[in-house]
Each structure stands twice: as C-alpha cells, then as structure tokens.
mmCIF file of C-alpha atoms and ligand atoms in Angstrom:
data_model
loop_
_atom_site.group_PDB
_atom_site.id
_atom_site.type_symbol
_atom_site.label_atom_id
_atom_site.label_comp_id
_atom_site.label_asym_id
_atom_site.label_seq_id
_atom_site.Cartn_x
_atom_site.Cartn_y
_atom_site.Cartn_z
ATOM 1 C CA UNK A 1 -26.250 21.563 15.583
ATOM 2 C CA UNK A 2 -25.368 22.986 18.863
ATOM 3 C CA UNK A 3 -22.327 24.587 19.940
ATOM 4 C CA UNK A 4 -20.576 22.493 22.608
ATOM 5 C CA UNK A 5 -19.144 23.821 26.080
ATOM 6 C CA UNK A 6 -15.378 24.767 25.903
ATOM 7 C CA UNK A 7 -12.387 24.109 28.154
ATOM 8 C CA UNK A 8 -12.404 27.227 28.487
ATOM 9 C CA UNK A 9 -15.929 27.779 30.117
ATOM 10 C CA UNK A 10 -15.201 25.915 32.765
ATOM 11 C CA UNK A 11 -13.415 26.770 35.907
ATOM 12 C CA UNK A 12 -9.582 26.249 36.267
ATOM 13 C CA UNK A 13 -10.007 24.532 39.889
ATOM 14 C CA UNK A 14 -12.481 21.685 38.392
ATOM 15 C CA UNK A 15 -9.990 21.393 35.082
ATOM 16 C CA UNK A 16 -7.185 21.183 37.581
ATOM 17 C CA UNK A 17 -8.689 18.625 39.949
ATOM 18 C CA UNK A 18 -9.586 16.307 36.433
ATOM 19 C CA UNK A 19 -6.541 16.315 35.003
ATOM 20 C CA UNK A 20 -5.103 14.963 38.612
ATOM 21 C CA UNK A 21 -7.154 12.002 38.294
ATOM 22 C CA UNK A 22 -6.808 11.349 34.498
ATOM 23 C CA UNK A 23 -10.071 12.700 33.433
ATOM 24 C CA UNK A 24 -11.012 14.286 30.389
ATOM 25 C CA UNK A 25 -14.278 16.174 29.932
ATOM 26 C CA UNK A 26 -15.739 14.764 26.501
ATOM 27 C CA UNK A 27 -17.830 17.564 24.949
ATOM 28 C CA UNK A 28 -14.961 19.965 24.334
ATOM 29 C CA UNK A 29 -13.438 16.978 22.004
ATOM 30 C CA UNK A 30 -16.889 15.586 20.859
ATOM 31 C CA UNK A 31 -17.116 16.955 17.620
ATOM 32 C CA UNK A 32 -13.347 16.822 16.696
ATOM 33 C CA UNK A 33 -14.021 12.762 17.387
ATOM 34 C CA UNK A 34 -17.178 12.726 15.606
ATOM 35 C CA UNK A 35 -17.537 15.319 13.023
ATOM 36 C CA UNK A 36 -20.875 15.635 11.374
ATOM 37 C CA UNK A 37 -21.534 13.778 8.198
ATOM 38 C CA UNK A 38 -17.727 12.768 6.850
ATOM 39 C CA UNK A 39 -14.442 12.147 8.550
ATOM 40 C CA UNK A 40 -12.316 15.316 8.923
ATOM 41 C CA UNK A 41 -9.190 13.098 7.615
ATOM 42 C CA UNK A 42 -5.291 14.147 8.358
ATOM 43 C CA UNK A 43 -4.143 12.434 5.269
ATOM 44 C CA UNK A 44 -3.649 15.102 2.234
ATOM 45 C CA UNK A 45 -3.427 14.305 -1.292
ATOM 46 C CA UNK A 46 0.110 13.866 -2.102
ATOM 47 C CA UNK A 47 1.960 12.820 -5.137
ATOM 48 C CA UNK A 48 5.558 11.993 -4.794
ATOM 49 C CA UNK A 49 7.675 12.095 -8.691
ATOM 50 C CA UNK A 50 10.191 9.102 -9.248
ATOM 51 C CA UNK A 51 12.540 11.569 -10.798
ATOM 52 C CA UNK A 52 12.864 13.678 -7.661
ATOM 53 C CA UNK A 53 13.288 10.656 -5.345
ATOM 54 C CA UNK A 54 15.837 8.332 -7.817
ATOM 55 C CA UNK A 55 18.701 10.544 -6.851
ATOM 56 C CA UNK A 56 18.268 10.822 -3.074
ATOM 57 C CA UNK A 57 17.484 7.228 -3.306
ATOM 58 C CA UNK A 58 20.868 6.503 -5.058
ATOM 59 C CA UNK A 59 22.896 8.799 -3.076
ATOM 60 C CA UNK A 60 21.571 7.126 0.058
ATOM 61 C CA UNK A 61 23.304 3.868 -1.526
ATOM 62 C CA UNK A 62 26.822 6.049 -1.610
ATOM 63 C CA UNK A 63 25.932 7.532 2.210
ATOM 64 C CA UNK A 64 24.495 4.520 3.845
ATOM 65 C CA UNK A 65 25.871 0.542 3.812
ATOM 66 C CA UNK A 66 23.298 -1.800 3.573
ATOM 67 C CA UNK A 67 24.504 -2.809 6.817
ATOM 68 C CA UNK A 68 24.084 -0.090 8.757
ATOM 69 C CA UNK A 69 20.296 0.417 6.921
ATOM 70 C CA UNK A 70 19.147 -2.702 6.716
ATOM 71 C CA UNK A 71 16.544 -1.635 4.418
ATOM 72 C CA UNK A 72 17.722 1.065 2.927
ATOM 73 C CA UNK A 73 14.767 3.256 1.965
ATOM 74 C CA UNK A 74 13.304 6.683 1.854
ATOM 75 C CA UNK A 75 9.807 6.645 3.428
ATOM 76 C CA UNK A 76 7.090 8.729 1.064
ATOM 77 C CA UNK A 77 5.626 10.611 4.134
ATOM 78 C CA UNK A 78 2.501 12.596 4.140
ATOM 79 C CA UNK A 79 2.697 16.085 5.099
ATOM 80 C CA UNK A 80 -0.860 16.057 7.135
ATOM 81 C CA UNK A 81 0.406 13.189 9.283
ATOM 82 C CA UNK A 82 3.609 15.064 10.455
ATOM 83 C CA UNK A 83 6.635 13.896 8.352
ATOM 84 C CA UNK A 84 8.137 11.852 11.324
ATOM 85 C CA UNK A 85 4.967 9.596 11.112
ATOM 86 C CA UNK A 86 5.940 7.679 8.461
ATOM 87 C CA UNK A 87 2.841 7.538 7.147
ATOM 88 C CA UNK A 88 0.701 7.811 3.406
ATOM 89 C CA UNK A 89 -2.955 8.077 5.556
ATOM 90 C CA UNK A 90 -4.083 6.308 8.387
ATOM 91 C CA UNK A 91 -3.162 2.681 7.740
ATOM 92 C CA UNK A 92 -0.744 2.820 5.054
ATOM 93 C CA UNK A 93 2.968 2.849 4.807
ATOM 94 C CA UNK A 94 5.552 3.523 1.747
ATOM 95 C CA UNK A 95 8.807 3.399 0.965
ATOM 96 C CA UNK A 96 11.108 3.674 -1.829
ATOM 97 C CA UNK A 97 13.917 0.837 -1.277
ATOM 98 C CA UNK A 98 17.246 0.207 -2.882
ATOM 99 C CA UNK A 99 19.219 -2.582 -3.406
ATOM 100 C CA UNK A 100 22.364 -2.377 -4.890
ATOM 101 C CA UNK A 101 24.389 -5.522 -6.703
ATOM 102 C CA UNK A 102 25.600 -8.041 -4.929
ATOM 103 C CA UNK A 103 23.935 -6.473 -1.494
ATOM 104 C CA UNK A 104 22.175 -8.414 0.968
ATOM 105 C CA UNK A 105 18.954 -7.498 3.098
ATOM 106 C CA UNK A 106 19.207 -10.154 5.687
ATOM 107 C CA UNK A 107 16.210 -12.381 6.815
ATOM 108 C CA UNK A 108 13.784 -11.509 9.419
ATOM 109 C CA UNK A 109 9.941 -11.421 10.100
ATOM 110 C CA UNK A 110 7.563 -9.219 11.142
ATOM 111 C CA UNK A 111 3.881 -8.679 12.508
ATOM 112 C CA UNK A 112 2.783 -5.877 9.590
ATOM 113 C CA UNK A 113 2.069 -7.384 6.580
ATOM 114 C CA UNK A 114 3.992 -6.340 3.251
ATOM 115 C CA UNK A 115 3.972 -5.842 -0.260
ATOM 116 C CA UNK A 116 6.686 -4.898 -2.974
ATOM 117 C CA UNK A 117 5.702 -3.694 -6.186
ATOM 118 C CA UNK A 118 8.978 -3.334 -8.505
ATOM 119 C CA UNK A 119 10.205 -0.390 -10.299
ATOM 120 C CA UNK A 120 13.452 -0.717 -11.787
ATOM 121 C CA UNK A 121 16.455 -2.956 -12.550
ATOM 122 C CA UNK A 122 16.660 -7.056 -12.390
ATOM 123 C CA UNK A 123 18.342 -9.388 -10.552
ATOM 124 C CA UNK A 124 16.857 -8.913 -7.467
ATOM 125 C CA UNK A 125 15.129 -12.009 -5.387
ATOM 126 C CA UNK A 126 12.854 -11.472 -2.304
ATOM 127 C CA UNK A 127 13.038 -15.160 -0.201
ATOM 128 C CA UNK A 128 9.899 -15.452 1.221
ATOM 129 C CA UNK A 129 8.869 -18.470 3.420
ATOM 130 C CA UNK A 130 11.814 -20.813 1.356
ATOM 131 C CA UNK A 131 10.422 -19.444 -1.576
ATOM 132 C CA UNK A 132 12.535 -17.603 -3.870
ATOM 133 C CA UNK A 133 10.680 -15.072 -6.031
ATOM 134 C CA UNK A 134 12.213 -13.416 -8.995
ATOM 135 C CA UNK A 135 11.464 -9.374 -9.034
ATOM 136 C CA UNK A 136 10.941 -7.256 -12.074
ATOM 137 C CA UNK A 137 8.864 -4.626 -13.538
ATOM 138 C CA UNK A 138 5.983 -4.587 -12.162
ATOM 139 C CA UNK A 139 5.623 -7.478 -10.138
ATOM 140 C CA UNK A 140 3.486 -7.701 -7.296
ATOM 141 C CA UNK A 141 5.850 -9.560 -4.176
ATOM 142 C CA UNK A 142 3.488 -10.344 -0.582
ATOM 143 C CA UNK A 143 5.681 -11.024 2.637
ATOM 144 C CA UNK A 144 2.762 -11.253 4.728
ATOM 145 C CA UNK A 145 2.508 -11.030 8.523
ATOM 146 C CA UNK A 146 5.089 -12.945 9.988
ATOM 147 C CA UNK A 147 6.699 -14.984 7.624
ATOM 148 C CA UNK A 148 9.964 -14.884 6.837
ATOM 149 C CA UNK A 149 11.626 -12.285 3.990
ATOM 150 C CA UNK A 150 15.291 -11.649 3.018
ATOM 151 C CA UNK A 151 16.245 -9.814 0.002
ATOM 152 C CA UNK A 152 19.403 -9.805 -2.533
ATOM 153 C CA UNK A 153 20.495 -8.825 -5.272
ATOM 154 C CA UNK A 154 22.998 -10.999 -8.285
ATOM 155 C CA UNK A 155 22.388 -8.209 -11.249
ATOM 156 C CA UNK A 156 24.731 -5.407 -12.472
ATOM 157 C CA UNK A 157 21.924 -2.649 -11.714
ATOM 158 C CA UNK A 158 20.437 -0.967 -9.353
ATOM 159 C CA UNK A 159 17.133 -1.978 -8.489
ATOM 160 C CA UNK A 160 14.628 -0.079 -6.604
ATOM 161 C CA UNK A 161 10.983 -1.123 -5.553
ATOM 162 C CA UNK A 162 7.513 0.585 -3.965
ATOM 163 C CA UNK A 163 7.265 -0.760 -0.181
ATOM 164 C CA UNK A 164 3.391 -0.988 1.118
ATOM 165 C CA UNK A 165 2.748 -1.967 4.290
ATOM 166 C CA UNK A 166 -0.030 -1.479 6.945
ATOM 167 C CA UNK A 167 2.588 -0.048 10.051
ATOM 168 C CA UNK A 168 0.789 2.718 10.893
ATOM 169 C CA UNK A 169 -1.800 1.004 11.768
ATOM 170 C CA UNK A 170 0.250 -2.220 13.109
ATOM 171 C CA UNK A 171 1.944 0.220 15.200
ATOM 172 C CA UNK A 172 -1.223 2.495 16.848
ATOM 173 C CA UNK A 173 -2.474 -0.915 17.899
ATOM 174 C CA UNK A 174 1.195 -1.532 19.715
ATOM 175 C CA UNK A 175 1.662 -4.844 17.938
ATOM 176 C CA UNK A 176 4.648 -3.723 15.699
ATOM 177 C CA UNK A 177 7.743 -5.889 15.963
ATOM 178 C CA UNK A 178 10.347 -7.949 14.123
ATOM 179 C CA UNK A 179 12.547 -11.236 14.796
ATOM 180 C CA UNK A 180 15.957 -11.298 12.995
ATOM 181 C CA UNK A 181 16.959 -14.611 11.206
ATOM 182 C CA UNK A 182 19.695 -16.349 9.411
ATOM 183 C CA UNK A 183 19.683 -17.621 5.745
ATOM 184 C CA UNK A 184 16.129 -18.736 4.940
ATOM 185 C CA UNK A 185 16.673 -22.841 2.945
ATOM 186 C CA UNK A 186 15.106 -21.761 -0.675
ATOM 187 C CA UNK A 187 12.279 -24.855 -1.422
ATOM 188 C CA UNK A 188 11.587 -25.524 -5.092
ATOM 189 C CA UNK A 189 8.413 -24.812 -6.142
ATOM 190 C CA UNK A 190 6.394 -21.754 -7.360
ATOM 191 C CA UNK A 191 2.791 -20.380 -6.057
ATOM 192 C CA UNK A 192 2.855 -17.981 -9.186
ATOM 193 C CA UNK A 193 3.302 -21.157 -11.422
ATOM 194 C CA UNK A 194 0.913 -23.653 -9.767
ATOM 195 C CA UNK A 195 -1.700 -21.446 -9.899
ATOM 196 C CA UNK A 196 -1.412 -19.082 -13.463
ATOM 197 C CA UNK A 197 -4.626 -20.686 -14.345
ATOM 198 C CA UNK A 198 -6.899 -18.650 -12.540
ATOM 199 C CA UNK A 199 -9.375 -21.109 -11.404
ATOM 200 C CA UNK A 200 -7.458 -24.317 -10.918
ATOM 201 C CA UNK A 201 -6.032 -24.509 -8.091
ATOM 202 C CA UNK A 202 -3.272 -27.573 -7.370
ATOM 203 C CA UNK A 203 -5.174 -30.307 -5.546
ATOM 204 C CA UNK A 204 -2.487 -33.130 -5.081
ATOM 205 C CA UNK A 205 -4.565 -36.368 -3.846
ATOM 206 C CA UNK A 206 -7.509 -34.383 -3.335
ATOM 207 C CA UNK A 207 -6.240 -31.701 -0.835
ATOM 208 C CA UNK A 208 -6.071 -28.354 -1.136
ATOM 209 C CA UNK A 209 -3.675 -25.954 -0.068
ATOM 210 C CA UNK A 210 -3.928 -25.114 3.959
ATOM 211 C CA UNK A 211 -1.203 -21.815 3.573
ATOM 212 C CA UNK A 212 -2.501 -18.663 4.423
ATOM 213 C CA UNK A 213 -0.820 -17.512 1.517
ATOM 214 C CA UNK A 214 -0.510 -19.750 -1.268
ATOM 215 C CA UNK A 215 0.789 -17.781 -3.770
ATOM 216 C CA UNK A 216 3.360 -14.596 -3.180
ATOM 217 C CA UNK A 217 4.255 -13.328 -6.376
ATOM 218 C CA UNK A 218 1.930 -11.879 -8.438
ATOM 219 C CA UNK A 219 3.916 -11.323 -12.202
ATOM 220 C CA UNK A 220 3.143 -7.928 -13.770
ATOM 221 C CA UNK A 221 3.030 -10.062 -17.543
ATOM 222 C CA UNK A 222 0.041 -11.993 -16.224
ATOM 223 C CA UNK A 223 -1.786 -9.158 -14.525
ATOM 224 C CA UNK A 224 -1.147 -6.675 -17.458
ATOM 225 C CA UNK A 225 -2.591 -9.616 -19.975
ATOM 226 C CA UNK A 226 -5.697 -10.691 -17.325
ATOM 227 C CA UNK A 227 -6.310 -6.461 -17.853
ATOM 228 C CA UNK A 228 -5.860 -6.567 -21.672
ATOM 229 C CA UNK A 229 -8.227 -9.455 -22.020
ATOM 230 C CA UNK A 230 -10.645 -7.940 -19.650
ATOM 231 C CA UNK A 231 -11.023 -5.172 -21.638
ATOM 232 C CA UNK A 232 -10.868 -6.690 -25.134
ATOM 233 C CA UNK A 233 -13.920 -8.754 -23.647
ATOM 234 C CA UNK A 234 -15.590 -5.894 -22.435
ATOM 235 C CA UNK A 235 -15.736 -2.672 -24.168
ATOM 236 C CA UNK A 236 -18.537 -1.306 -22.307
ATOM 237 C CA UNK A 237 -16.436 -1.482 -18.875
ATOM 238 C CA UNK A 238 -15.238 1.776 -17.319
ATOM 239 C CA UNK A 239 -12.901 0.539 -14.660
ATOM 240 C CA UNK A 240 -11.019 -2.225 -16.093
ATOM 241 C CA UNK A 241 -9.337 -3.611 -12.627
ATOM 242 C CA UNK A 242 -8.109 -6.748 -11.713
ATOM 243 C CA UNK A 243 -7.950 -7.488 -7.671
ATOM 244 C CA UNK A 244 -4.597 -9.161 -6.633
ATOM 245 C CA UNK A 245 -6.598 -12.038 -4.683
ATOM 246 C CA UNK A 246 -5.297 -15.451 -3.008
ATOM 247 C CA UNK A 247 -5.932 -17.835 -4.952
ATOM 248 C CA UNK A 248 -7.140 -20.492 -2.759
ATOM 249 C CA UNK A 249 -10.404 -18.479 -0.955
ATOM 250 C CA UNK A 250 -10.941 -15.769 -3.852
ATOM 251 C CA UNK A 251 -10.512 -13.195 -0.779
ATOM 252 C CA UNK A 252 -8.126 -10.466 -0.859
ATOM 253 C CA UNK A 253 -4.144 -11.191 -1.309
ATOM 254 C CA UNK A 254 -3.242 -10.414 2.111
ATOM 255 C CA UNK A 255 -5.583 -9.066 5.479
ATOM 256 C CA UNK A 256 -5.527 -5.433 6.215
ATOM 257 C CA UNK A 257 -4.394 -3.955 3.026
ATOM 258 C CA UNK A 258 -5.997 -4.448 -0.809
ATOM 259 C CA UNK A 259 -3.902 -4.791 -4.236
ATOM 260 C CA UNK A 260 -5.166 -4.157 -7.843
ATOM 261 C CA UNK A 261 -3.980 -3.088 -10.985
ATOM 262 C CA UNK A 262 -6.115 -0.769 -13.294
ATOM 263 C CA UNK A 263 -6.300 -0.156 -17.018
ATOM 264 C CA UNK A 264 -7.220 3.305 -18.455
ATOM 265 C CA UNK A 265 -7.871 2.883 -22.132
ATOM 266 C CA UNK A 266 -6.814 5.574 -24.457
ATOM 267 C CA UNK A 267 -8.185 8.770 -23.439
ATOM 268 C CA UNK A 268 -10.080 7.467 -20.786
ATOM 269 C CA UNK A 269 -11.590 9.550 -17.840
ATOM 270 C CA UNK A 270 -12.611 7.101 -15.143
ATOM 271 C CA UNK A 271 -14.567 8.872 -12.244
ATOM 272 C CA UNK A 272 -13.633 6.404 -8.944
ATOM 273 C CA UNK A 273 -16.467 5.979 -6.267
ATOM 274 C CA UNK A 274 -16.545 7.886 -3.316
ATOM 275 C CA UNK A 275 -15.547 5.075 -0.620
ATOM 276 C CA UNK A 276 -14.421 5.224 2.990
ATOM 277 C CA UNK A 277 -10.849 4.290 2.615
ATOM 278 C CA UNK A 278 -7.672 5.873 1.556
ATOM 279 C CA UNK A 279 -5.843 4.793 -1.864
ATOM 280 C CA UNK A 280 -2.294 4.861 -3.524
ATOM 281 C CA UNK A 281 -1.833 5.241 -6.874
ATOM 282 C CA UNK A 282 1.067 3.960 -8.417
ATOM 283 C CA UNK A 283 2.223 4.350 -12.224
ATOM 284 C CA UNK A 284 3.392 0.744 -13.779
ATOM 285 C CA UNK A 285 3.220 2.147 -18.025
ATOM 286 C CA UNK A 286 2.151 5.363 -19.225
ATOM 287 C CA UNK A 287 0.862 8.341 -17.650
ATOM 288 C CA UNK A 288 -2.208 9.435 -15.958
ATOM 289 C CA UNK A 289 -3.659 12.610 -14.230
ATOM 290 C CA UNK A 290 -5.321 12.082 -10.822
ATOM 291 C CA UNK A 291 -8.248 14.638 -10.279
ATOM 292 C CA UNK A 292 -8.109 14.044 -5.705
ATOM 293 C CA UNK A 293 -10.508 16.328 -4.590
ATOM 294 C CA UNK A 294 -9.564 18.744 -7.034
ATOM 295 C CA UNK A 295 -6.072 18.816 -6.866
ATOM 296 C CA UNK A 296 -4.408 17.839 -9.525
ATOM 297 C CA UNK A 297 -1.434 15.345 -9.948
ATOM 298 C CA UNK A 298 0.605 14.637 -13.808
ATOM 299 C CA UNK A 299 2.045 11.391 -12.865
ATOM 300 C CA UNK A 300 4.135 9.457 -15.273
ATOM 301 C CA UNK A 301 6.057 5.834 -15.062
ATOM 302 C CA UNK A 302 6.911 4.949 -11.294
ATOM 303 C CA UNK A 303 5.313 8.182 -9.978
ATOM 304 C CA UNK A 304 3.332 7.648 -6.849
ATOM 305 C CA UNK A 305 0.348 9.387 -5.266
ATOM 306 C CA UNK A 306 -2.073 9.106 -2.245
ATOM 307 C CA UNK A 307 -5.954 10.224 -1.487
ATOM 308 C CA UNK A 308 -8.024 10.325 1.879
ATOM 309 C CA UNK A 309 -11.147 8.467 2.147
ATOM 310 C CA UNK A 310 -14.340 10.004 1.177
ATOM 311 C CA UNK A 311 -13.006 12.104 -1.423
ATOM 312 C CA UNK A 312 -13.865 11.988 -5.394
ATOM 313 C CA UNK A 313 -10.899 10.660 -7.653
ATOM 314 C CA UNK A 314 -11.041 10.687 -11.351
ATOM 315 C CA UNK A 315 -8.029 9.430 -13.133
ATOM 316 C CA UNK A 316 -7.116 10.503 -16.766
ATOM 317 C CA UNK A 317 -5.140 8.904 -19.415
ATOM 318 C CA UNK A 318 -4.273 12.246 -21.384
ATOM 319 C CA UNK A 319 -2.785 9.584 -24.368
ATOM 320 C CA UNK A 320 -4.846 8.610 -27.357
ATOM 321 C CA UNK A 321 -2.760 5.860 -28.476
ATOM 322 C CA UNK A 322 -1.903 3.503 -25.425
ATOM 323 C CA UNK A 323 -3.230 2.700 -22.123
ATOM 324 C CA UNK A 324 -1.869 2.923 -18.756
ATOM 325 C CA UNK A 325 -2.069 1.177 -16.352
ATOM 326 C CA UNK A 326 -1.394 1.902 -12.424
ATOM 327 C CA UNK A 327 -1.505 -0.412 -9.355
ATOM 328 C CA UNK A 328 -3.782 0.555 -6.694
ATOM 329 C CA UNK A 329 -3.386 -0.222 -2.841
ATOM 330 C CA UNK A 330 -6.143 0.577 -0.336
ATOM 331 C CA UNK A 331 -7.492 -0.138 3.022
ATOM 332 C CA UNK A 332 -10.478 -1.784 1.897
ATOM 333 C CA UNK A 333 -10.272 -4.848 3.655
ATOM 334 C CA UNK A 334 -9.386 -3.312 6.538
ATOM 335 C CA UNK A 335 -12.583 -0.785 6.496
ATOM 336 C CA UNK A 336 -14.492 -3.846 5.341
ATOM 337 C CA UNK A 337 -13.285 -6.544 8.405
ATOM 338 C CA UNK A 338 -14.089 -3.338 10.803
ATOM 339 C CA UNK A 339 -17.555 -2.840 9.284
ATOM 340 C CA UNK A 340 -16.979 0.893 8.099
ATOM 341 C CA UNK A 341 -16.754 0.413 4.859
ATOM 342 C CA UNK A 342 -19.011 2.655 2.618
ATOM 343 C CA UNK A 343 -19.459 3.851 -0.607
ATOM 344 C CA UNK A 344 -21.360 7.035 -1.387
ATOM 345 C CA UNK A 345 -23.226 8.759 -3.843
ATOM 346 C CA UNK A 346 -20.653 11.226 -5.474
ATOM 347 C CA UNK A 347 -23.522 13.929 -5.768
ATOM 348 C CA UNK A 348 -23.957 13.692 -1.835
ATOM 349 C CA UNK A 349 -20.425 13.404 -0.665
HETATM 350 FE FE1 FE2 B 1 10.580 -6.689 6.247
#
C-alpha cells in the first residue's frame, strides 16, 4: 500500500488559501476514513460492575430531585468515545436509571428509540402509548421512537433499570429531540398477554394489528422459559438465543437497535461470530466471563459490558451447576438496513 501525501508536504500558502474556502485535501485523511481491511473502531471494550455504580446511583437519589433530573441516571460512557459523549460505541447509548418510591418521571416522547431492561426492585410502571407495563427482573420494556413514555413508581424500594437507546446515532444524524406531555390515559389491554403464544397473533374479525409496535413488554419469565425449552429441545445447540422480535412481522422488536437474551449452559464456552456491529452484554442470572478481544471481563448479576464490531467474543459460564443467562443489545439492524452488515471468518479477522 502506498504512503499518502501529508499536510505537511504541502505548502502553507495553498493550505492557507483551502482552508479560506472550506476545502479539505482528501489524501492526508484517506486512510484514517478508510483503513485497510477492518474498521479502526473508537469504541473499547468496557465492562461497567453493578456494585460500583449502585451507590453513586443511590446517592444521586439523595443529591438530585427527580424534578430537577428528570431521568435521573448515570450514563455508562465509553472511555474511547470521550466520556462527555455519552456513548457505549457508535450507535448505542446506556444508562443506569433510578426511581425512587412514590417518584414520578413525567410523560414525554422522543425521536430515539428506547429500551429498559430491569434490574432491581418492584413497583415500578413505564406508561407507554396508554399502556401500562408492569417492570421487574428482567423484563424487556420498548418505548420506541416517538411514542409516548412516563414512568412511576408505587413500591417501598428502590428500583433501578439498564437504559438502551440508539442517541448517538439519533443525534450525529441531528434528528434528536423530545416533546414534553401531561398524564398519558392508561387503556386496558396487554400486547405481552395477547400475544404469549408465540405464533398466534390476535386477529379480531379478521384484521391484524396495524401498530408499529404491537407488543412493548417483553416478560423476563417467558423469555427465560422460551431459552430453557430451547435448549432442553436442543442439546446439540451452542448459542441458545432467543431474538426479542415484534410479534406481528417476525422482524426485529424495534428499528435501529437488536434485543436477545442468551443461555450459557453449565460450563459452557460459546465462541460469538465475528460480525460488523458493536454488542452489550448484560448479566440477568449467574455469572459469565467475556473473552473481547482478549480482554477479559468477570461479570456477575446486573454487571454490564460492551465490544466493538469486528472483534472475537467468547463468553464463559465458569459454573457447573446452573446456567446464565445475559441479554444482548446490538446494532444489527441498523448495520443490516445500511447494508454493512458482515460476518467473518474468525480465522481471517
Ligand atoms: Fe424517554
């Protein structure tokens, strides 16, 4: 491969008279846009412990009124993107939020799309679109782009949840924004009810469903039991995953960003495929060991960790006598929609 002309090598005068007219010579940046062979990516592997952020999380509660936070969370920030990013890699977002009982997180809207996965306490409800979900241990909770989300809180507990949204990406395409609102009108009904039979989906006088997003919580009992059955009804199976998909199309549960949950059996090494796009590892039960490009990351119950694209990621369930099992976000639909989606060959990654 050639080496490239610098900035340097060329006269001050002609470097002058460009940058007076908004110019930029390319082949001093080519290769830092288009590195040979694989993405130089900013995002580092990063693993952030739930016992280290609990107490800066709860403190925040004594420091901070939920009215002057609004959401009141503490943003797991990746150290190659520049802390004041606010960002896990490219496209992805997290926070740790806490609500505390009897708080409200008023109603509004937004154009990235969200998920909550929950880590402690009960009692909490999210309100999304009139519908009021429930949140517990490991549920999965969409409030997709644009419709309407309030939070609060009628237990004795703290609780505290994973945020995951796709800001960073939202926000480098300058379409980030939010509308307040009032009191959202709760609807009865249920998505997660009408459709916990995986593939029969309500059809009242022959329609189907038109919403976008049909059903927006995702309870951690049926996912965990969809992974146990999986695996009781295949033993050969490495990667016993479930996708969190909408129901209605079979696609992925919301547009830019993609949900599972995983199962390592006891003792289980699983060796991930080399793919384009970053991934966050969350711990729902047990612990695991992520392996992310060789560095290494013990993560137990609620701990939370990220990995760049293109990079190999084995997992490890060090226990011989019960599973565990970790949700997984992505940005495969993203990568996929964009048509840069790609999984390699380990050996030639
Ligand atoms: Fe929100």
């Amino acid at each position: 491969m050639n080496d490239l002309g610098r900035l340097e090598d060329l006269p001050q005068d002609y470097r002058d008279a460009l940058t007076k007219l908004n110019l930029v010579p390319l082949w001093p940046n080519l290769r830092a846009v288009l590195p040979a062979m694989k993405p130089r990516p900013k995002t580092k592997p990063t693993c952030w412990k739930y016992e280290t952020i609990k107490p800066l999380l709860l403190r925040a509660g004594e420091l901070t009124p939920i009215e002057k936070a609004e959401r009141r969370v503490l943003v797991l920030a990746n150290p190659g993107h520049g802390l004041e990013n606010m960002q896990a890699s490219a496209a992805m977002y997290l926070g740790m939020q806490l609500l505390l009982p009897g708080e409200w997180a008023p109603s509004h809207r937004h154009t990235p799309n969200a998920i909550r996965m929950i880590v402690e306490g009960e009692g909490a409800w999210t309100t999304v679109d009139g519908e009021k979900l429930p949140m517990s241990r490991g549920d999965l909770v969409l409030t997709p782009t644009g419709l309407w989300h309030e939070h609060g809180h009628d237990g004795s507990e703290p609780v505290i949840w994973l945020d995951v949204l796709d800001l960073p990406l939202v926000y480098y395409m300058e379409a980030s924004y939010h509308v307040d609102g009032g009191r959202q009108t709760v609807i009865p009904g249920s998505g997660n009810r009408a459709y916990a039979r995986g593939a029969l989906v309500p059809t009242p006088s022959f329609t189907r469903s038109s919403k976008p997003y049909p059903m927006l919580r995702y309870p951690w009992l049926d996912a965990k039991a969809a992974l146990e059955s999986l695996a009781a009804d295949r033993p050969d199976l490495d990667a016993v995953q479930v996708t969190y998909a909408n129901p209605e199309t079979g696609g992925d549960a919301e547009n830019i960003l993609g949900y599972y949950a995983l199962m390592l059996r006891p003792g289980q090494t699983l060796h991930l495929p080399v793919r384009s796009p970053a991934m966050v590892f969350h711990v729902i039960e047990g612990s695991a060991t992520a392996d992310i490009d060789g560095t290494r990351f013990a993560m137990t119950e609620a701990d939370t960790c990220c990995a760049p694209g293109y990079c190999a990621v084995s997992l490890a369930n060090g226990s011989r006598d019960n599973p565990a099992f970790l949700f997984i976000a992505d940005e495969s639909p993203l990568h996929r929609k964009l048509g840069v989606y790609e999984q390699r060959d380990s050996t030639t990654a």
